[in-house]
Amino acid sequence: MDVPTRVPPQPGDTRVPLDGGGLTLPALIRLADGTAVPAVDPGALERVGRAHETADRLAATGRWYGRGTGVGAHRSVAVDPAEETAHGLRLLRSHAGGAGPLLPARTVRAMLAIRANQLLAGGSGIHPSFVTALADALRLGVHPAVNEYGGVGTGDLTALAQTGLTLLGERPWLTPEDAPSSPAELPAGGALGEERPPAGAGALGAVGVGAVGAGAEQVTLAADLTGTVDGVHVGEARPLGVGAGAGDGDRTAGGLPAPVTLRAGDALALLSSNALALAQAALAGHGTELLLRATHVVAALSLAAVSGSPEAYAAPVHALRPYPGPARAAAEVRRLLGLPDDPATDAANGPRATDRRIQDPYGFRAFPQVHGAALDASAALRRIVETEINCPSENPVLSPEGHLYHHGGFFAAPLALALDGLNLALLKTAQLSAARLSALSRPDLTGLPAFLATGPAGSSGTMILEYTANSALAELRAGAAAPASAGHAVLSHGLEEAAGFAGQAARQTERARAAYATVLACELVSAVRALRLHPEPPALSALTLAAAVLPTGLEDRPLTGDIETATELLPRLAEL
C-alpha cells in the first residue's frame, strides 16, 4: 500500500532528526511511510535564522535574483523593494501550474522531508517558520495536493509553488485518505463535470483537510498585496477551520499547520530545489534496492534447481576483477547456498565432478557480472540522493561565510544520469532473470518435465510465465531505450537552454522497478516448483519460506495468484 497511516504527534514516536546534513535514505523512507516523525535540530534552525538575517542585509545592499528582480527571462527586470513580498506571492501563484494526476501521499511526504532538511543546511535565506511548518505537516500527517507534471530537472517549481501556497493557507491540506495510492488513481481536478470551486477557495477536486464541502461555510480574507507589513499573511484565503490569529509555529485547533507569514525572499528560496524529483528517486531507488537483494535469493534457488556449477561464483574469480557489485552478488549466492569460497579446493564440489556441466548458460554463469553492475548502479544512485538531500541547492545560495553566489547547482544532471544508468542496469539483470526462467523449463538442464508440467501429456505447466515475464521485460526495455536525460528543452526566451529531466527519469525507474518485480516473481514461482519436483530438494531457508506461502498445486491452473504472492514475498526474501 502506497499510503502511509496518519501520524498524530505522540510521546514515544520514532523520531528522525533533521539537521541539514545527516538525513539517510532509510530515515527518509520512514518519514515518507509515516512510521516516524521529524525532530528539527534547534541548532540547525538557528542557522536558518542567521542566514535569513544575512539575506536581508545583503538584499538591502544590492540586487538579489528573484527577490530584487524577476525570474527566468525577467532576471534583469528590477522589482521595487516595497513590492518584494507581493512579488514573492505572485511568484508562488504564477508558478503553481502543475498538471496531471495528484501524487501519492508517500511521495509528497518524502518531498516535504527533503525540502525541510535542505533548508536546514542554511543556504537559502528563507525564514525559519517555513521549516517548522514543513515539519509540522509531517508530524500531523497532512500534505499539500501536488500534481505529477511540472518539473524538468531544473527545480520542481510547480510542486513547491503548490506547497508554498498550502503553507500560506491558500490551498487545502490533504490526509493520506484523500490522496491516491498511486499517481494514476485520481485526476487533478476532480471528475469530469464535477463542480469546481472558485479560484482561491482552496479545494482542488480532492476534498482535503480544511477544504470546503457542500453547504460548508468558507472564510476568505481580502488579499493584502502591498507587502509592506511583516506579520500579515499575505494574500491568504483560509479554508474553514484554519485559525485567523495563529502565529508562526503554532498549530490550529483542527490539527493543521498554521499558515506561514510570507516575507521578502521566501518564495524563490522555497522553490529553488529538486525536492520532488529527489523524493521520487529515493522511493524508487529504495524499492529497487529491495528487489536487487531479493534477486540473490531467487537466482540462488534457480541455480540449485538446475544443479548449476559454483565456479562462476568462486571468490578467486572475482578477486581477479575486483568490482564491488559482482563480488557481492557472487558472495551472496555462495552464502545462501552454503557454497565454498573456492570450489577448486573443495573435494565434494571441485571441477573433477563428472556429473556437472562444464559451464552453465549466461543466466547463471554471468549473473554476478550483470547483477553486480545493477548493484553498483543502485549504490551510485543512493550516494547521489543522500548527497542532494543534505545540501543547499538554492539559487542564489548563501555560503557559511555569508557570501552570495548565483550558480547552476539546481541542475539535476547527476541525479538524472544515475537514474538512467540504474534503469539500463535493471534491464540487463531482468533479461538474465527471464533467461533463468526459460532454463527452468528445459528438461536437459533440470532433469524434470518440460515446463515443470505434471499430469496428462501436453500439460503446459509454467509455460505461460515466460510470456508474462517477457511482457513485463518489454516495459523495462522501453524505458531504458529512451533515457530521460537525453531530453532537451529551451525555455524562458532561450535563457534556460537545457534541462535535466530528473523527475521523468525517476518515474521511469519506478515503472522499471514494478516491471522487474513481475519478471522476478515469475522466476521465483518456477524455481520453487522445480525444487518441489526435485527428488532431493535442498534444505534452504529461502525455499522453506517461499514454499510455505506459494500455492502447492502442480496441475494446470491459473498462475496469476502465484505471481501476486511471489511479488509480495520479494521484500521478505530481501531480508534473508
XYZ file of C-alpha atoms in Angstrom, residues 237-546:
310
model
C -7.648 32.556 1.579
C -8.215 30.479 4.699
C -10.430 27.391 4.470
C -12.837 26.838 7.342
C -11.072 25.560 10.433
C -7.814 27.429 9.887
C -7.384 29.937 12.687
C -7.048 33.535 11.544
C -4.971 34.588 14.519
C -2.428 31.771 14.675
C 1.180 32.870 14.624
C 4.195 31.220 13.012
C 4.988 27.864 14.596
C 1.529 27.480 16.185
C -0.906 24.771 15.144
C -4.605 25.306 14.692
C -7.241 23.669 16.819
C -8.094 21.432 13.886
C -4.654 19.853 13.880
C -3.250 21.659 10.852
C -0.049 23.627 10.422
C -0.820 27.301 10.973
C -0.492 29.497 7.874
C 3.010 30.877 7.496
C 3.809 34.542 7.009
C 5.394 35.272 3.633
C 8.348 37.624 3.755
C 10.563 39.128 1.091
C 12.774 36.472 -0.480
C 10.934 33.459 0.933
C 9.172 32.441 -2.283
C 12.141 31.712 -4.533
C 14.076 30.302 -1.576
C 11.354 27.676 -1.187
C 11.017 26.947 -4.915
C 14.706 26.509 -5.710
C 15.054 22.745 -5.233
C 14.543 19.386 -6.920
C 12.904 18.014 -3.775
C 10.112 16.226 -5.647
C 12.433 14.534 -8.142
C 14.652 13.524 -5.229
C 11.644 12.116 -3.376
C 10.604 10.069 -6.392
C 14.187 8.911 -6.921
C 14.582 7.978 -3.266
C 11.394 5.913 -3.164
C 12.030 4.194 -6.496
C 15.669 3.621 -5.616
C 14.824 2.155 -2.222
C 12.265 -0.193 -3.750
C 14.796 -1.239 -6.366
C 17.398 -1.938 -3.680
C 14.982 -4.378 -2.039
C 14.381 -6.179 -5.329
C 18.088 -6.406 -6.086
C 18.670 -8.034 -2.694
C 15.776 -10.412 -3.277
C 17.292 -11.324 -6.644
C 20.206 -13.026 -4.890
C 17.734 -15.379 -3.245
C 15.715 -16.097 -6.382
C 18.813 -16.654 -8.522
C 20.266 -18.957 -5.860
C 17.090 -21.063 -5.870
C 17.220 -21.289 -9.658
C 20.897 -22.283 -9.562
C 20.040 -25.049 -7.104
C 17.141 -26.191 -9.301
C 19.437 -26.731 -12.309
C 22.313 -28.130 -10.203
C 24.459 -25.310 -11.555
C 28.210 -25.002 -11.303
C 29.606 -22.988 -8.378
C 32.703 -21.993 -10.343
C 31.174 -18.781 -11.700
C 30.657 -17.671 -8.094
C 34.101 -18.601 -6.776
C 35.836 -15.887 -4.759
C 39.130 -16.216 -6.697
C 37.296 -15.416 -9.943
C 36.021 -12.127 -8.574
C 39.274 -11.260 -6.849
C 40.845 -11.163 -10.306
C 38.334 -8.494 -11.423
C 37.642 -6.589 -8.200
C 34.381 -4.832 -8.960
C 32.351 -4.395 -5.745
C 28.963 -5.344 -7.195
C 29.914 -8.623 -8.897
C 31.925 -9.710 -5.859
C 28.930 -9.020 -3.628
C 26.487 -10.839 -5.925
C 28.717 -13.917 -6.029
C 29.272 -13.863 -2.273
C 25.533 -13.631 -1.579
C 24.763 -16.671 -3.732
C 27.562 -18.617 -2.031
C 26.170 -17.667 1.375
C 22.592 -18.564 0.534
C 23.525 -21.963 -0.916
C 26.322 -22.764 1.529
C 28.902 -22.956 -1.269
C 32.640 -22.842 -0.567
C 34.576 -19.708 -1.460
C 36.804 -21.798 -3.743
C 35.248 -24.947 -5.238
C 38.629 -25.894 -6.722
C 39.861 -26.721 -3.239
C 36.682 -28.458 -2.124
C 36.682 -32.211 -2.712
C 32.904 -32.507 -2.857
C 32.359 -29.611 -5.246
C 35.586 -29.498 -7.245
C 35.819 -29.305 -11.017
C 36.521 -33.043 -11.257
C 32.905 -33.884 -10.520
C 31.818 -35.928 -13.524
C 28.098 -35.145 -13.297
C 28.480 -31.395 -13.703
C 28.187 -29.358 -16.888
C 31.441 -27.719 -17.908
C 29.642 -24.388 -17.795
C 26.107 -23.086 -17.470
C 24.050 -20.718 -19.652
C 24.624 -16.992 -19.199
C 21.632 -16.607 -16.890
C 23.648 -18.467 -14.260
C 27.260 -18.059 -15.347
C 27.154 -14.291 -15.957
C 24.818 -13.491 -13.071
C 27.497 -11.967 -10.798
C 28.783 -9.668 -13.531
C 25.397 -8.471 -14.777
C 23.592 -8.281 -11.458
C 26.665 -6.810 -9.841
C 26.531 -3.909 -12.273
C 22.962 -3.235 -11.126
C 24.117 -3.305 -7.502
C 26.815 -0.760 -8.306
C 24.331 1.452 -10.167
C 21.942 1.286 -7.220
C 24.704 2.229 -4.795
C 25.681 5.160 -7.021
C 22.103 6.439 -7.019
C 21.929 6.207 -3.231
C 25.133 8.226 -2.881
C 23.749 10.973 -5.101
C 20.360 11.047 -3.369
C 21.928 11.216 0.079
C 24.243 13.985 -1.082
C 21.443 16.059 -2.600
C 19.038 15.788 0.338
C 21.727 17.033 2.724
C 22.993 20.152 0.985
C 21.617 23.515 -0.132
C 20.562 23.661 -3.763
C 19.085 27.141 -3.860
C 19.978 29.750 -6.457
C 21.245 32.118 -5.261
C 22.917 30.363 -2.345
C 24.470 31.754 0.812
C 27.812 30.342 1.880
C 28.537 29.737 5.590
C 30.731 32.839 5.436
C 27.750 34.940 4.360
C 28.640 35.413 0.694
C 26.003 35.221 -2.045
C 26.512 33.176 -5.214
C 24.386 32.752 -8.329
C 25.008 29.312 -9.815
C 23.553 26.215 -11.520
C 23.629 23.721 -8.658
C 19.899 23.124 -9.086
C 20.532 21.457 -12.469
C 19.821 17.808 -11.639
C 22.113 16.161 -14.203
C 23.875 13.876 -11.675
C 20.550 12.564 -10.403
C 19.029 12.027 -13.853
C 22.115 10.256 -15.188
C 22.273 7.974 -12.146
C 18.610 7.054 -12.582
C 19.031 6.386 -16.292
C 22.069 4.234 -15.545
C 20.127 2.228 -12.986
C 17.250 1.742 -15.431
C 19.605 0.248 -18.014
C 21.361 -1.927 -15.432
C 17.990 -3.152 -14.180
C 17.044 -4.150 -17.715
C 20.191 -6.244 -18.046
C 19.655 -8.188 -14.832
C 15.959 -8.613 -15.696
C 16.980 -10.152 -19.013
C 19.024 -12.752 -17.136
C 16.097 -13.438 -14.809
C 13.935 -14.157 -17.858
C 16.722 -16.364 -19.219
C 16.835 -18.378 -15.981
C 13.057 -18.698 -16.103
C 13.350 -20.235 -19.567
C 16.154 -22.513 -18.389
C 13.947 -23.864 -15.604
C 11.519 -25.151 -18.240
C 14.192 -27.236 -20.021
C 14.474 -30.934 -19.134
C 18.120 -31.014 -20.275
C 19.013 -28.532 -17.526
C 16.691 -29.602 -14.710
C 16.118 -33.304 -15.362
C 12.424 -32.533 -14.837
C 9.411 -32.491 -17.203
C 9.271 -29.720 -19.790
C 7.782 -26.535 -18.332
C 7.688 -28.342 -14.983
C 4.333 -29.798 -16.018
C 2.700 -32.732 -14.281
C -0.394 -34.657 -15.235
C -1.580 -35.746 -18.680
C 0.614 -35.460 -21.757
C 0.603 -31.995 -23.256
C 0.119 -30.209 -19.927
C 1.503 -26.655 -20.038
C 2.842 -26.253 -16.500
C 4.687 -22.942 -16.184
C 4.819 -22.213 -19.920
C 2.798 -19.004 -19.653
C 5.228 -17.493 -17.145
C 7.725 -16.901 -19.947
C 5.142 -14.812 -21.796
C 4.199 -12.813 -18.714
C 7.825 -12.164 -17.801
C 8.719 -11.042 -21.301
C 5.690 -8.764 -21.398
C 6.998 -7.020 -18.278
C 10.504 -7.091 -19.716
C 9.271 -5.060 -22.680
C 8.301 -2.271 -20.259
C 11.837 -2.226 -18.900
C 13.275 -2.181 -22.396
C 11.076 0.715 -23.493
C 12.239 2.899 -20.617
C 15.917 2.040 -20.997
C 15.780 2.726 -24.735
C 14.701 6.333 -24.133
C 16.732 7.696 -21.210
C 15.095 10.768 -19.739
C 18.344 12.708 -19.530
C 18.606 12.563 -23.326
C 15.704 15.003 -23.436
C 16.127 18.633 -24.369
C 14.218 21.828 -23.700
C 14.756 25.515 -24.422
C 12.756 27.640 -22.004
C 12.196 31.221 -20.857
C 13.213 33.011 -24.076
C 16.226 30.759 -24.502
C 17.881 31.715 -21.212
C 17.396 28.180 -19.898
C 18.537 26.188 -22.915
C 18.846 22.739 -21.331
C 17.115 20.584 -18.726
C 17.990 17.578 -16.595
C 14.611 15.743 -16.568
C 15.408 14.007 -13.275
C 11.742 13.678 -12.339
C 10.989 11.917 -15.603
C 13.938 9.571 -15.003
C 12.652 8.806 -11.501
C 9.214 7.924 -12.840
C 10.873 5.630 -15.390
C 12.770 3.968 -12.554
C 9.573 3.364 -10.618
C 7.919 1.786 -13.668
C 11.050 -0.297 -14.260
C 11.030 -1.410 -10.629
C 7.428 -2.585 -10.861
C 8.078 -4.428 -14.123
C 11.218 -6.055 -12.745
C 9.274 -7.286 -9.724
C 6.954 -9.155 -12.098
C 9.840 -10.742 -14.005
C 11.496 -11.827 -10.774
C 8.237 -13.153 -9.326
C 7.761 -15.360 -12.383
C 11.244 -16.788 -11.893
C 10.551 -17.393 -8.202
C 7.322 -19.299 -8.907
C 9.139 -21.503 -11.408
C 12.204 -22.078 -9.201
C 10.109 -23.151 -6.220
C 8.073 -25.528 -8.383
C 11.245 -27.029 -9.826
C 12.694 -27.621 -6.368
C 9.409 -29.154 -5.196
C 9.665 -31.612 -8.085
C 13.332 -32.311 -7.385
C 13.930 -35.811 -5.983
C 16.203 -34.394 -3.256
C 15.303 -30.737 -2.671
C 17.982 -28.812 -0.765
C 17.407 -27.692 2.805
C 17.407 -23.941 2.228
C 15.718 -21.343 4.436
C 14.674 -19.393 1.352
C 12.946 -22.441 -0.097
C 11.203 -23.147 3.201
C 9.900 -19.583 3.369
C 8.761 -19.449 -0.250
